[in-house]
mmCIF file of C-alpha atoms in Angstrom:
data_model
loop_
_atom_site.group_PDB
_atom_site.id
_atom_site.type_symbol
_atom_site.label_atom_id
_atom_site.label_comp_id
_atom_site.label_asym_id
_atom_site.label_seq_id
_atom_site.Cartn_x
_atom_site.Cartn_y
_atom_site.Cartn_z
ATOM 1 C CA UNK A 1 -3.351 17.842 11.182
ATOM 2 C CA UNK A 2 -2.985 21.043 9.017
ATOM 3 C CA UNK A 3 -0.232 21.503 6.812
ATOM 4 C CA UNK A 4 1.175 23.853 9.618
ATOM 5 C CA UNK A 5 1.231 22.181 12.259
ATOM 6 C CA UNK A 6 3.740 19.280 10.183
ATOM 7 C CA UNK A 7 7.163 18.930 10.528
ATOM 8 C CA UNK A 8 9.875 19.635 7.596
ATOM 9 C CA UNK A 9 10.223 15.640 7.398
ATOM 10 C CA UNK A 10 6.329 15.221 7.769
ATOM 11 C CA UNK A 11 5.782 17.259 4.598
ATOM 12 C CA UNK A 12 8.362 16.019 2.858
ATOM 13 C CA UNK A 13 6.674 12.233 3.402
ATOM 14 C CA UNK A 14 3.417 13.645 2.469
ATOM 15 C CA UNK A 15 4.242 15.110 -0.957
ATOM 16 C CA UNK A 16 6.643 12.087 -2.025
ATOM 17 C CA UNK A 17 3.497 9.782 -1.036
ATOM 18 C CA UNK A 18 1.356 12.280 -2.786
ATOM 19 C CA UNK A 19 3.332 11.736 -5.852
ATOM 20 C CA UNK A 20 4.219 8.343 -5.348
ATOM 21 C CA UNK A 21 0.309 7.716 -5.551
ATOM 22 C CA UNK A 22 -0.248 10.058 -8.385
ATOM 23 C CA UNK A 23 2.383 8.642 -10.458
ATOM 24 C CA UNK A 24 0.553 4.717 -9.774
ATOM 25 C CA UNK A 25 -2.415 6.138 -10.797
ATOM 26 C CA UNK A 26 -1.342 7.018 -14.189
ATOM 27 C CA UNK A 27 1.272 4.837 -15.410
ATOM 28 C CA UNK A 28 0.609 1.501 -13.000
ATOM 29 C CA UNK A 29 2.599 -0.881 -11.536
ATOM 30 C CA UNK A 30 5.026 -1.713 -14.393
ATOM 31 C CA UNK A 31 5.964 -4.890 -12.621
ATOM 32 C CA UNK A 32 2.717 -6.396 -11.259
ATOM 33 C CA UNK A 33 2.292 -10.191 -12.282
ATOM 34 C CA UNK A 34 5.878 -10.187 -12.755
ATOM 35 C CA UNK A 35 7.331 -12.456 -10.755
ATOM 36 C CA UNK A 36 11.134 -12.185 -8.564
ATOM 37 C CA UNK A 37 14.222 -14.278 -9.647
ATOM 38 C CA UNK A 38 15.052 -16.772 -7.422
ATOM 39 C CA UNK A 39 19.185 -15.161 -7.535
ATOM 40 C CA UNK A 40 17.477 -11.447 -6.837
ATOM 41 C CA UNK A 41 15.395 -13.831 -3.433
ATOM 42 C CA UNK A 42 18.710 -14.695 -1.893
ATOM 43 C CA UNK A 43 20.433 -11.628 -3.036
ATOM 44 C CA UNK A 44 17.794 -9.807 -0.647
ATOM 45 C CA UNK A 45 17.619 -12.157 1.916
ATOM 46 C CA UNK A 46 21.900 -12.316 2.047
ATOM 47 C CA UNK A 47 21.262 -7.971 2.522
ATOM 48 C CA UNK A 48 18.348 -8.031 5.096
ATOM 49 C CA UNK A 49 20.878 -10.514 7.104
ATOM 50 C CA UNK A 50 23.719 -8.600 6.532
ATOM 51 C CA UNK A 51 21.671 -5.303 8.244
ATOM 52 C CA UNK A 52 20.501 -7.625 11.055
ATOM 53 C CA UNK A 53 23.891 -8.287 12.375
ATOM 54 C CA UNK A 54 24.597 -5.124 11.812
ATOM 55 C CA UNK A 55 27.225 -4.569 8.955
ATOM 56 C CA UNK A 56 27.654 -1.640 7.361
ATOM 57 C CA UNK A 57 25.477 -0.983 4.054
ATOM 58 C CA UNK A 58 26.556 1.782 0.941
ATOM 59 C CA UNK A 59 25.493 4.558 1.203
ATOM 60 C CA UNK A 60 23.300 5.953 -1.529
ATOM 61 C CA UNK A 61 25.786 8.915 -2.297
ATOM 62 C CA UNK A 62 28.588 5.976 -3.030
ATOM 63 C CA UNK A 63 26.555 3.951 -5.099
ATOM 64 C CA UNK A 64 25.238 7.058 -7.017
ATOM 65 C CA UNK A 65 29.353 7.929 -7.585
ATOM 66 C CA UNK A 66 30.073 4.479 -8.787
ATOM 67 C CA UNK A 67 27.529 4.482 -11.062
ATOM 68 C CA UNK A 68 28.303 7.751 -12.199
ATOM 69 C CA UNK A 69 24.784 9.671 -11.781
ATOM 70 C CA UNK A 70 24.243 12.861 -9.889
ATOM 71 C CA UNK A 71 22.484 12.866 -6.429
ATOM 72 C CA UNK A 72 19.286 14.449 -6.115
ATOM 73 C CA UNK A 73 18.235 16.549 -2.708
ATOM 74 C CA UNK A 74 15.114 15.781 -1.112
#
């Protein structure tokens, strides 16, 4: 597929993969051989249910505002 014939959204996933892999390359994986706490484990697992049965998550835009940081547009 040329870059043409892609999608807005198809692009988009190409170039943040692109840099995604670029940015690996150079600075590494700042957490491998680190291992997960068992409280962040259930913390995850409590979320992943949570989406199963279909409760509402926050939305990125709310958590950016609590947090008081500035949302970026992809």
């Amino acid at each position: 597929m040329q870059v043409k014939d892609m999608t807005v959204e198809q692009l988009r996933d190409l170039i943040r993969h692109t840099v995604e892999q670029c940015l690996e390359e150079y600075l590494g994986d700042a957490d491998a051989g680190l291992e997960v706490k068992e409280e962040v484990k259930l913390k995850l697992l409590e979320s992943m249910k949570r989406k199963q049965a279909g409760e509402s998550s926050i939305e990125a835009g709310e958590v950016y505002r609590k947090l008081g940081m500035k949302a970026i547009a992809l």
